[in-house]
Tab-separated table of C-alpha atoms and ligand atoms in Angstrom:
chain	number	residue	atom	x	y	z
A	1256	UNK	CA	-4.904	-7.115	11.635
A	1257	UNK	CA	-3.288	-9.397	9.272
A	1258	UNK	CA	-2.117	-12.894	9.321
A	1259	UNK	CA	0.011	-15.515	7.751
A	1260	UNK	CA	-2.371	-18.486	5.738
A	1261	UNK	CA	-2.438	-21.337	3.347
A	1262	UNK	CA	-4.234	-20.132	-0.066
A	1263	UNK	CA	-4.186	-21.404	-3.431
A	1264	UNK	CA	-0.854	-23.139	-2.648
A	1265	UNK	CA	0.646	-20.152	-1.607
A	1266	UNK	CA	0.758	-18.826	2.053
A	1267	UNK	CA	-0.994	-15.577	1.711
A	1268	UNK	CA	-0.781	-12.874	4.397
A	1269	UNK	CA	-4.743	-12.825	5.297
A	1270	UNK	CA	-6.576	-9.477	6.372
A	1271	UNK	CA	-8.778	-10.778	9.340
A	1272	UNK	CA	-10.333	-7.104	10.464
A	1273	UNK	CA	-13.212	-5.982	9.075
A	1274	UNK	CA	-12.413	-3.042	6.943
A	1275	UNK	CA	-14.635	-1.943	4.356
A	1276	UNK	CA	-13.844	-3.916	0.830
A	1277	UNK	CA	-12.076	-1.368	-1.443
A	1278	UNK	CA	-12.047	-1.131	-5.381
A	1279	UNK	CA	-8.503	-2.646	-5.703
A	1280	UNK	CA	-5.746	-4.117	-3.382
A	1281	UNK	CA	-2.250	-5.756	-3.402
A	1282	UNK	CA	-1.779	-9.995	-2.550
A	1283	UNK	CA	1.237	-10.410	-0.608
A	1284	UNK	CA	2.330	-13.870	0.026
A	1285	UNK	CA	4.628	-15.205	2.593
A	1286	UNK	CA	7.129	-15.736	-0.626
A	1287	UNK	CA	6.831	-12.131	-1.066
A	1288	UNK	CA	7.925	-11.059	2.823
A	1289	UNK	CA	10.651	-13.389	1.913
A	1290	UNK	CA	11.907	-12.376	-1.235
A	1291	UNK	CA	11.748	-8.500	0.817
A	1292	UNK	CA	14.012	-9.730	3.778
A	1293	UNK	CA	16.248	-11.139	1.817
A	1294	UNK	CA	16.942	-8.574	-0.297
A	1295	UNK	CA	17.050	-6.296	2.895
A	1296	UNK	CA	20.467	-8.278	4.047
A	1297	UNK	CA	22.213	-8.475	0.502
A	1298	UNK	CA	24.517	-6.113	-0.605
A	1299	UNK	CA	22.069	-3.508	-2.680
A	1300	UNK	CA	18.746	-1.416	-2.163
A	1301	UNK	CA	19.067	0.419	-4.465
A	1302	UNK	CA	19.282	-0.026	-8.398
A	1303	UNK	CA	21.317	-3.045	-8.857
A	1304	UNK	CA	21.371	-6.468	-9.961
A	1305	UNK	CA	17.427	-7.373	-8.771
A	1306	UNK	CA	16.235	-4.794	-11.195
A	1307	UNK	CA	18.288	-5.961	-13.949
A	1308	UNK	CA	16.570	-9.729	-12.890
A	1309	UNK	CA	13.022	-7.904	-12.671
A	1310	UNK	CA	13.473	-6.039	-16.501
A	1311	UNK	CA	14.596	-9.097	-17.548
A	1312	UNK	CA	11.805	-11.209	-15.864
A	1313	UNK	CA	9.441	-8.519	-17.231
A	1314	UNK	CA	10.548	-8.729	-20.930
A	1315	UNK	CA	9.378	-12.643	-20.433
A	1316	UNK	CA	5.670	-11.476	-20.555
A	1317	UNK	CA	6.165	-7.946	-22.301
A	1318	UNK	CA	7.288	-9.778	-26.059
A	1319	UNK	CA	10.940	-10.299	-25.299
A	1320	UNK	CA	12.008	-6.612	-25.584
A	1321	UNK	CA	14.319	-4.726	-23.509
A	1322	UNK	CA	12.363	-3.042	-20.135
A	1323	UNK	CA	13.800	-0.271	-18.190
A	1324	UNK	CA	12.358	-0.030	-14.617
A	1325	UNK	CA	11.131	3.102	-12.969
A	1326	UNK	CA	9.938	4.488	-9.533
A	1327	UNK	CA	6.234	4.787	-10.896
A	1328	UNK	CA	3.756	4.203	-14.239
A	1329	UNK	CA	3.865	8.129	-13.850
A	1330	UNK	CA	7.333	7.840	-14.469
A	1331	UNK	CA	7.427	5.271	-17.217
A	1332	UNK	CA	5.393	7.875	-18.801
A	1333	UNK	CA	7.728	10.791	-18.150
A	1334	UNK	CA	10.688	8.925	-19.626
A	1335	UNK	CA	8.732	7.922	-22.510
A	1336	UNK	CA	8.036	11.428	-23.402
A	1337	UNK	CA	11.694	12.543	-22.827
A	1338	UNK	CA	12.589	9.760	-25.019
A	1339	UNK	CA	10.926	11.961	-28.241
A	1340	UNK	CA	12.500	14.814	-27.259
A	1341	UNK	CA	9.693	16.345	-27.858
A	1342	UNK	CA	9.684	20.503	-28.110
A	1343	UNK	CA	7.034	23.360	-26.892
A	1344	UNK	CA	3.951	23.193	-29.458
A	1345	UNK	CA	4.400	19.410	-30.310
A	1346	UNK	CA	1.162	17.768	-29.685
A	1347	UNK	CA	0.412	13.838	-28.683
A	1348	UNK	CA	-2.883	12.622	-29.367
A	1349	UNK	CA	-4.291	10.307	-26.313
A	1350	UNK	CA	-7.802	9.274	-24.553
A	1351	UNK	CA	-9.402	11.276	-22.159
A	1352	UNK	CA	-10.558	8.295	-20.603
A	1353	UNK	CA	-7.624	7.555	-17.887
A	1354	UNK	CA	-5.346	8.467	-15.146
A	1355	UNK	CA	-4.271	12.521	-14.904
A	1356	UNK	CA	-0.277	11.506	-15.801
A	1357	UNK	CA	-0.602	10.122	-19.076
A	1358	UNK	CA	-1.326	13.734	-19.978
A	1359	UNK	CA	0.419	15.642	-17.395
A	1360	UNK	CA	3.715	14.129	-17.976
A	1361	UNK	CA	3.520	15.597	-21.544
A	1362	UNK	CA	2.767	19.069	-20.515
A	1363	UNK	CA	5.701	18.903	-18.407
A	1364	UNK	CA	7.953	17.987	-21.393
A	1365	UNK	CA	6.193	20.499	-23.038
A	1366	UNK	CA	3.960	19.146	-25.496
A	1367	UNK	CA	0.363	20.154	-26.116
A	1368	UNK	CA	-2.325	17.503	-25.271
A	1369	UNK	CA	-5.091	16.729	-28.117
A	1370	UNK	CA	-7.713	14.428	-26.960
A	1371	UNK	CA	-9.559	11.942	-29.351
A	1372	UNK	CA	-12.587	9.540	-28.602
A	1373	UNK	CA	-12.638	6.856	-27.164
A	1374	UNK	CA	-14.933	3.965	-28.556
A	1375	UNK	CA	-18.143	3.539	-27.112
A	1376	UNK	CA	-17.811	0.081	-26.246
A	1377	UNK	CA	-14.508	-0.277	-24.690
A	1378	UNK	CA	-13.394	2.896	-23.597
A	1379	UNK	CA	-10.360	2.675	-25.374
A	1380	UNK	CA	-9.060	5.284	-27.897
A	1381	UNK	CA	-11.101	5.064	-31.333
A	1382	UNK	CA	-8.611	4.652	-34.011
A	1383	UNK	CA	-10.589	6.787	-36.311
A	1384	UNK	CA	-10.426	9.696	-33.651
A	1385	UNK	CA	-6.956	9.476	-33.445
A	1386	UNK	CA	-6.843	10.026	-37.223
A	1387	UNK	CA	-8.881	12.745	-37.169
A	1388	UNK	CA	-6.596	14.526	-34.408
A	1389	UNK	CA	-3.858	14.070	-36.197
A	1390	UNK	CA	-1.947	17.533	-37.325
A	1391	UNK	CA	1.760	18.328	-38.631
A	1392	UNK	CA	2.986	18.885	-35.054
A	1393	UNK	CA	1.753	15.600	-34.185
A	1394	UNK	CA	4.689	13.658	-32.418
A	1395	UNK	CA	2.587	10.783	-30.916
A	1396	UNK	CA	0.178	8.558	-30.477
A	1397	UNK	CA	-0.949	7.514	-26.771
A	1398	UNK	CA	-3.439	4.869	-26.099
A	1399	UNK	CA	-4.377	3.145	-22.724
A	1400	UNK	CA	-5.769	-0.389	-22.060
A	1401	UNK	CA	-8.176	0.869	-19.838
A	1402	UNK	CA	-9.502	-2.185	-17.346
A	1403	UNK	CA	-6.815	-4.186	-18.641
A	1404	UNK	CA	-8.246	-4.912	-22.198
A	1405	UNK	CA	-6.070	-3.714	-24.630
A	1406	UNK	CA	-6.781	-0.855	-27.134
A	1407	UNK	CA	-7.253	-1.646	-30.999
A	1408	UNK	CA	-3.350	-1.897	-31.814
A	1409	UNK	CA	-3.686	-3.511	-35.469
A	1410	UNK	CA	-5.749	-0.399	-36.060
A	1411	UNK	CA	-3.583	2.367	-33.737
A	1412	UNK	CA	-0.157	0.999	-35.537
A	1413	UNK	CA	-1.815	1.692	-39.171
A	1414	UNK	CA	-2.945	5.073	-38.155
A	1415	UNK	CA	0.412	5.790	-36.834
A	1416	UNK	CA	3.068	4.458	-39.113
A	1417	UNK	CA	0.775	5.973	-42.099
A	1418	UNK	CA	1.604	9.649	-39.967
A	1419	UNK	CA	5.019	8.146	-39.385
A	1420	UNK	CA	4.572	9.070	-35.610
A	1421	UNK	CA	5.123	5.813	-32.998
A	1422	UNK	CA	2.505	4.451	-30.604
A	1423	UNK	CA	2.786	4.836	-26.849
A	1424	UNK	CA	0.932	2.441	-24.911
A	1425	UNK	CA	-0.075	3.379	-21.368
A	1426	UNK	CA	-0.330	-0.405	-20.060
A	1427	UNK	CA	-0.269	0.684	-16.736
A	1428	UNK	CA	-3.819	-1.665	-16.237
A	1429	UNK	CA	-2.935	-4.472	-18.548
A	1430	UNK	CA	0.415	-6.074	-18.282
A	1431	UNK	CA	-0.136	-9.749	-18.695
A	1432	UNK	CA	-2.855	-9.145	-21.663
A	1433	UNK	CA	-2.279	-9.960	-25.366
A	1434	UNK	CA	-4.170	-9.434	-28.695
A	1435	UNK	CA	-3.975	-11.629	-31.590
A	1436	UNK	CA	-1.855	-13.307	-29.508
A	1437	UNK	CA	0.851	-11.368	-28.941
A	1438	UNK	CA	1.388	-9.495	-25.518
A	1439	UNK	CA	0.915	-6.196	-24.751
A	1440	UNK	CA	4.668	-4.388	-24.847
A	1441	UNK	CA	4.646	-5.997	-28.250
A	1442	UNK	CA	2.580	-3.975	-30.324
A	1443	UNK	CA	3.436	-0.035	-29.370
A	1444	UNK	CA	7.112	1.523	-30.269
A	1445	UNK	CA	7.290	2.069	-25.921
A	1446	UNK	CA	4.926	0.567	-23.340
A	1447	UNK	CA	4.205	1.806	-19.760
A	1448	UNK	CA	3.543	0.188	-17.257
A	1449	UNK	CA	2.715	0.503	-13.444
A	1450	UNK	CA	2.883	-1.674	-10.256
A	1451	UNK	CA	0.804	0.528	-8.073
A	1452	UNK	CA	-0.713	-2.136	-5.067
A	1453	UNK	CA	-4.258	-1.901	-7.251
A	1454	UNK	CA	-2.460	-2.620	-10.216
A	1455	UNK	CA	-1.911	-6.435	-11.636
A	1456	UNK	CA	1.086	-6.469	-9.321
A	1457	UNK	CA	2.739	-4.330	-6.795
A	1458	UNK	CA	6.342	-3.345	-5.889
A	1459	UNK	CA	4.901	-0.572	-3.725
A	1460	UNK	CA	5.650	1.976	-6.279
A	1461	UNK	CA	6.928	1.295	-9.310
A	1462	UNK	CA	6.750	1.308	-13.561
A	1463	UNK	CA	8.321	0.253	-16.610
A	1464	UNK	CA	8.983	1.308	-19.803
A	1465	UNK	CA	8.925	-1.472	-22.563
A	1466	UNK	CA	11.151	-0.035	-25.399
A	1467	UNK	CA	11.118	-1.924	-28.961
A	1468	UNK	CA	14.155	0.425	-30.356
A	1469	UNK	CA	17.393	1.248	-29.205
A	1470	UNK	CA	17.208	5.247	-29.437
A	1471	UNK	CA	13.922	5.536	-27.126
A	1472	UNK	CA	16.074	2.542	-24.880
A	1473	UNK	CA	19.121	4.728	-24.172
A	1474	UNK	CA	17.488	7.517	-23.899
A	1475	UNK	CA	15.142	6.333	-21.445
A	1476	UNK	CA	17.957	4.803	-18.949
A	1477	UNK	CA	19.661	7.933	-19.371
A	1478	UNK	CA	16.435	9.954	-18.052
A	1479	UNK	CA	15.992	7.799	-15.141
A	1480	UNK	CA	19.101	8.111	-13.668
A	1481	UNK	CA	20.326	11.996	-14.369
A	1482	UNK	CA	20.722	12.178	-17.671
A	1483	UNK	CA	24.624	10.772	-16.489
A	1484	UNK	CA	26.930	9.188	-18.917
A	1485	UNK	CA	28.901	6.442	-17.795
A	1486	UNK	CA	30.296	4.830	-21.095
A	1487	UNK	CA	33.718	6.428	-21.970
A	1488	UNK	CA	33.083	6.678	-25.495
A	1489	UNK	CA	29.876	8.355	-24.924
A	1490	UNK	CA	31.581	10.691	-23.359
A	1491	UNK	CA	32.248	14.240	-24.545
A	1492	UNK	CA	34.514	15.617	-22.298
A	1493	UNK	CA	37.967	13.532	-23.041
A	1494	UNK	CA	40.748	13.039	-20.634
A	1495	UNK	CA	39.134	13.741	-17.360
A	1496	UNK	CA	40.320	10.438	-15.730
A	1497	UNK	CA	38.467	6.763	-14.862
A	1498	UNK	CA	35.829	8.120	-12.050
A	1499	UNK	CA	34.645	10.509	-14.683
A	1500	UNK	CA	31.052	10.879	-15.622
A	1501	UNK	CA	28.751	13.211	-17.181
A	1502	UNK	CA	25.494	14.906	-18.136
A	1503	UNK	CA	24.553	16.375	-21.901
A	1504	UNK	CA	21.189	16.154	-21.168
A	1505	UNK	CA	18.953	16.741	-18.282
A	1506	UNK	CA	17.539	13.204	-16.488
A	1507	UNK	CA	16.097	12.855	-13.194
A	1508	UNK	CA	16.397	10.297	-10.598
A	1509	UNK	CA	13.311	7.882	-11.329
A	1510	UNK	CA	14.779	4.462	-10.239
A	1511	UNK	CA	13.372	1.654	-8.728
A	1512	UNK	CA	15.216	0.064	-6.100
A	1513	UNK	CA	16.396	-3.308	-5.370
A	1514	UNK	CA	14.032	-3.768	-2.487
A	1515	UNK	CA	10.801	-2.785	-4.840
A	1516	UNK	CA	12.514	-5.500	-7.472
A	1517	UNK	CA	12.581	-8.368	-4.985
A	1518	UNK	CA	8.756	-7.911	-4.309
A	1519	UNK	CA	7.997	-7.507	-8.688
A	1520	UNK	CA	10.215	-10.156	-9.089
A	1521	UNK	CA	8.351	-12.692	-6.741
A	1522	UNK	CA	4.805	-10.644	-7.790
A	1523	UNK	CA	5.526	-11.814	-11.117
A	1524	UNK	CA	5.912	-15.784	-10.196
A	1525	UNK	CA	2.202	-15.662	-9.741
A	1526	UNK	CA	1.172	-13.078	-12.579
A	1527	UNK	CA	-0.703	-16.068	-14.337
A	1528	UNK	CA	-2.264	-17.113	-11.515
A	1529	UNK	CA	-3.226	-13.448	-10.368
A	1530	UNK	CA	-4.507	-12.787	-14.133
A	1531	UNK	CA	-6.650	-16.448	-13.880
A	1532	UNK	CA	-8.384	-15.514	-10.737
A	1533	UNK	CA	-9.233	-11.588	-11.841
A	1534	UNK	CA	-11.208	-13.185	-14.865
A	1535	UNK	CA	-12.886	-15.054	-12.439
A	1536	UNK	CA	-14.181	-12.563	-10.795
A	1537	UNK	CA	-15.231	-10.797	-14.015
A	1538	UNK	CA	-17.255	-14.142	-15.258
A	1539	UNK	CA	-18.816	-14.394	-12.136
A	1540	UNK	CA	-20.017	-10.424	-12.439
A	1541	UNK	CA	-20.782	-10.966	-15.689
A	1542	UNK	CA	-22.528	-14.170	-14.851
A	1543	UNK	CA	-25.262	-12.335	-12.921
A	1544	UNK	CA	-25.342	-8.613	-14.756
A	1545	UNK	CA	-25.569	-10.296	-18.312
A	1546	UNK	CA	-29.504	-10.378	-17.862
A	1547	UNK	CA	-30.138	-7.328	-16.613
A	1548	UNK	CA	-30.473	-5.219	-20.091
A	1549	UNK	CA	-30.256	-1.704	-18.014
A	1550	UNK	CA	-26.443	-3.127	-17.514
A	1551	UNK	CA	-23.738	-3.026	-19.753
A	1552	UNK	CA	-20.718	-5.510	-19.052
A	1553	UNK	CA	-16.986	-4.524	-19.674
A	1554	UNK	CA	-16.097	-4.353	-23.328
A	1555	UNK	CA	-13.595	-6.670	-25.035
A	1556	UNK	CA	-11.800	-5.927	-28.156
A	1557	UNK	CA	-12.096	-8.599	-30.732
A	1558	UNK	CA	-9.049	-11.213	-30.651
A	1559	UNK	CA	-7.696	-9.964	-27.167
A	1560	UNK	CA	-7.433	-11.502	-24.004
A	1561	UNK	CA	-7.412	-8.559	-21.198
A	1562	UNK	CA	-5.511	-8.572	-17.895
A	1563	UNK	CA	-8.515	-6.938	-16.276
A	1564	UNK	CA	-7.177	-4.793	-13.401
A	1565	UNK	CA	-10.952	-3.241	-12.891
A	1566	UNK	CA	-14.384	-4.099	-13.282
A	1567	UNK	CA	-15.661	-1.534	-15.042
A	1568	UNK	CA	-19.867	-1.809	-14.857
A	1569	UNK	CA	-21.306	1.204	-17.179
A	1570	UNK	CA	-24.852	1.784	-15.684
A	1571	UNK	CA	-28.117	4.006	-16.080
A	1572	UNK	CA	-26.392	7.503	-15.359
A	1573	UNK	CA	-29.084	8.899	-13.063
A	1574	UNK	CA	-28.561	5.825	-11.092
A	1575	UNK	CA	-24.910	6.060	-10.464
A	1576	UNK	CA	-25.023	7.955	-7.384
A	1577	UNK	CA	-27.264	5.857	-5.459
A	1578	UNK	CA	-25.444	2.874	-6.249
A	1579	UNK	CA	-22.447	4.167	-5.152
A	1580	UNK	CA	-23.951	5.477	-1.934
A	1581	UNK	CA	-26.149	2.197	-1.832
A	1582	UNK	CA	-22.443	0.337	-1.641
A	1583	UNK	CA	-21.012	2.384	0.422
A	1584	UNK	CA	-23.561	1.462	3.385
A	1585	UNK	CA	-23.002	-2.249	3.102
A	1586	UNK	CA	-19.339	-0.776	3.039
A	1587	UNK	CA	-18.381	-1.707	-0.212
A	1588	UNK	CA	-15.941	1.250	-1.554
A	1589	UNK	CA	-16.099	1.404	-5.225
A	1590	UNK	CA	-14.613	4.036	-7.554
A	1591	UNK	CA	-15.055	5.734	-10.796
A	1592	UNK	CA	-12.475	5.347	-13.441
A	1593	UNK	CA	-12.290	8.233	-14.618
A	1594	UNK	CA	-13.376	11.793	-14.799
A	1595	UNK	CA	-12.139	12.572	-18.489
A	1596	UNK	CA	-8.745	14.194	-18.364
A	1597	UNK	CA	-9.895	17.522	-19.210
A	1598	UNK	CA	-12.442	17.984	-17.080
A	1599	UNK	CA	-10.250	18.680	-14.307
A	1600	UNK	CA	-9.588	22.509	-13.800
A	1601	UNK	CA	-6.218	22.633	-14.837
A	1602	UNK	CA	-7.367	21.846	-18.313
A	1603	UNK	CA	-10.783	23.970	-17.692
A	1604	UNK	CA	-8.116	27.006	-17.359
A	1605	UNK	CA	-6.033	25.976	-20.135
A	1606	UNK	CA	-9.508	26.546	-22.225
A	1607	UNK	CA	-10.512	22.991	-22.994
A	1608	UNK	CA	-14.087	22.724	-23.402
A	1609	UNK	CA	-16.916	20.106	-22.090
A	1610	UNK	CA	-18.214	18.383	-24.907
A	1611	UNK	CA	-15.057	17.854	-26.537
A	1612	UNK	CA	-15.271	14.025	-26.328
A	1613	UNK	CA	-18.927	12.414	-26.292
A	1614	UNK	CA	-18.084	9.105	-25.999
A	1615	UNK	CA	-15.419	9.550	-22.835
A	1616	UNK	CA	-17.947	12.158	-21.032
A	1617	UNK	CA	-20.908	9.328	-21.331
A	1618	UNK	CA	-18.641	6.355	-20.417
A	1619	UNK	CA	-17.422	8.282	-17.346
A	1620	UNK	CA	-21.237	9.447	-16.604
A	1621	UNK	CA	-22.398	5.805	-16.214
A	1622	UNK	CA	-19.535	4.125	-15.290
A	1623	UNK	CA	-18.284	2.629	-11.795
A	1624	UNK	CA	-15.833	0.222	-10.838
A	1625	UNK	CA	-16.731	-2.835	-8.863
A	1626	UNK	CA	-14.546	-4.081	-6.248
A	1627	UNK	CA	-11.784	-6.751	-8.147
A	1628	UNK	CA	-8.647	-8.031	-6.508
A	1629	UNK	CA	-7.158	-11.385	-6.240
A	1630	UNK	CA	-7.891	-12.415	-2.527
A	1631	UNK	CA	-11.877	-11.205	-3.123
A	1632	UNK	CA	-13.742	-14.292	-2.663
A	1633	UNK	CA	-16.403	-15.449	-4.532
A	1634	UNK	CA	-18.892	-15.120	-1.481
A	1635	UNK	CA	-17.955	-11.567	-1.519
A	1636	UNK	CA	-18.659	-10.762	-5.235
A	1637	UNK	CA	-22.331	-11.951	-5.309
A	1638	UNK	CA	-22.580	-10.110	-1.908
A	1639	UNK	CA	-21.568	-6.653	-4.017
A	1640	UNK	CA	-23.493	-7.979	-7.157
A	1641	UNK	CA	-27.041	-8.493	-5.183
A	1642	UNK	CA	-26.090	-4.741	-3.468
A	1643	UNK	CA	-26.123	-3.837	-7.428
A	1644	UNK	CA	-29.380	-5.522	-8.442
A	1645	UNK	CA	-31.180	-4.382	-5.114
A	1646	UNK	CA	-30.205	-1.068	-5.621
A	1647	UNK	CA	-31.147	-0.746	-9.411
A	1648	UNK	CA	-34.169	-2.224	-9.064
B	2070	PLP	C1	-1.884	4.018	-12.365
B	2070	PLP	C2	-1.840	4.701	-13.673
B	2070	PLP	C3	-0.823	5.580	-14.029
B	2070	PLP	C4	0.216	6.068	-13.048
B	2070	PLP	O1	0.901	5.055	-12.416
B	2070	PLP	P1	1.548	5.343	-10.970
B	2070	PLP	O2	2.388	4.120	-10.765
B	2070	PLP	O3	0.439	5.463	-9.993
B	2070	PLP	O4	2.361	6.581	-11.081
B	2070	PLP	C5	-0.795	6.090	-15.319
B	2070	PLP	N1	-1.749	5.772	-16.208
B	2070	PLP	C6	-2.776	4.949	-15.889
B	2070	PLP	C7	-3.772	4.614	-16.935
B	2070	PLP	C8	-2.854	4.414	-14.618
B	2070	PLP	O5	-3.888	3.633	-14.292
């Protein structure tokens, strides 16, 4: 059952059963039915002019560049890979520390996957990995802000503009996040993102691609919709009349629609507020793991301010499982972020071997992700964190 009530000046729709408490969920507000039903009335639901609102209301907190939106972060990712046109035996370098479609989206554009380390601390891709994994068919770099915190950009952008390759950012976990100051879209040549309910906000489904130049931006738009050409002088076929339009590449249809905008659009409104309360949460974690040394907290990378979407505790490895079960009685459902990438059989048959990564393999053999969502109330996370400390003890 859910309801309609007042919360933090917003009227929030208010789960009142008592399901068990999952890793990660959505915060719909009565603004957000509204913004729906309107949009359910007007003259679009499809692509139209609230997605041209919602990029533009994106590129607010994404450093001002153009955004295109997409269906999914899976594919944002997809377009950004069709945007390098990238050809069988290219190879992009990314972390094996994150969701299956950063890498899966390259295989299906062909490319070869290499995976680098990640750094111990963060999780995030190790600069000096990347460097190392770096080969003549390299065509790009892919890093992921995995929790939210962003990856070491000042050092990803010198590795990659020294190889001349750009820097994908998978930002599906972090938009809202900056370093040095400057957001997250800012720093990589494209950024993904995703609004997945567990993500920092939800349209349902839906991604973005941030693009900083014009090439990767037409060629993106031109990917999400069919590859079609609208613009007469585009055009290569001459003559054929005003309802002509046409396709000299393969795109597929990866829009978002107008309905999915309405809810970003009025997600967005409250990104700040969303991003205030997650670090809330994390403090108050942090507040009560700090002192237990078999603990380690979530990393931060010096000079950024993360956008945490999880709450990613790394723990004594042999302990793991009994937590997890421990958390699951008092029906607490956490997760594990994430098996690395090539673990799963579809790279076991493609012949990538264990060990390849020793960093991501022990970060994924200790780690587990605490329940963190904006409606989780503060009773509820020292509830979970005394489950923790009970059960490690
Ligand atoms: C969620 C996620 C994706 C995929 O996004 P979807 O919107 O679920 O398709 C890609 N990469 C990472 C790191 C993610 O967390």
């Amino acid at each position: 059952m859910a309801q309609l009530g007042r919360h933090q000046g917003h009227t929030q729709v208010i789960v009142t059963d008592s399901r068990p408490t999952p890793y990660g969920r959505q915060s719909i507000s009565q603004e957000d039915v509204e913004a729906v039903a309107q949009q359910l009335v007007s003259d679009w639901l499809t692509t139209g002019p609230s997605v041209e609102s919602f990029e533009q209301d994106l590129g607010d907190v994404t450093g001002g560049h153009p955004v295109v939106a997409v269906s999914s972060g899976t594919a944002a990712l997809h377009c950004a890979y069709a945007a390098l046109s990238l050809n069988e035996g290219d190879e992009i370098i990314t972390s094996p520390i994150t969701f299956i479609s950063t890498a899966a989206t390259a295989i299906k554009e062909g490319a070869r996957v290499i995976f680098a380390d990640v750094d111990e601390l963060t999780g995030n891709l190790d600069a000096q990995s990347a460097q190392d994994a770096i080969s003549p068919r390299t065509r790009a770099i892919v890093a992921i802000d995995f929790a939210g915190n962003p990856a070491d950009y000042r050092e990803l952008q010198k590795v990659a503009s020294d190889a001349r390759i750009p820097l994908i950012a998978d930002a599906s976990h972090s938009l809202g996040a900056s370093l040095d100051s400057r957001p997250v879209g800012d720093w990589a040549d494209m950024t993904t993102l995703s609004f997945f309910p567990t993500k920092n906000i939800a349209t349902g489904e839906g991604g973005a691609v941030v693009c900083k130049n014009r090439e990767y931006l037409e060629r993106v738009q031109g990917f999400r919709s069919h590859g079609l050409v609208r613009l007469p002088e585009k055009q290569e076929l001459k003559g054929e009349g005003p309802w002509h339009q046409e396709v000299q590449e393969f795109g597929l249809n990866y829009r978002l629609t107008d309905i999915q905008a309405a809810l970003g659009r009025s997600q967005l409104e409250r990104l700040q507020h969303f991003l205030q309360r997650r670090q809330e949460i994390v403090d108050r974690y942090n507040a009560v793991f700090a002192s237990n040394p078999s603990l380690r907290l979530p990393g931060v990378t010096p000079g950024a301010k993360p956008a945490w979407h999880l709450y990613p505790l790394r723990v004594p490895s042999d302990k793991r499982l009994r937590l997890y079960e421990e958390l699951r009685k008092h029906s607490v459902l956490a997760q594990v972020n994430y098996l690395p990438v090539y673990w799963h059989p579809v790279f076991q048959k493609m012949g990538y071997p264990r060990g390849l990564c020793p960093n991501a393999e022990a970060s994924y053999k200790g780690e587990i992700s605490l329940p963190l969502y904006v409606d989780l109330k503060d009773g509820e996370v020292d509830r979970i964190a005394q489950i923790v400390l009970e059960a490690l003890r």
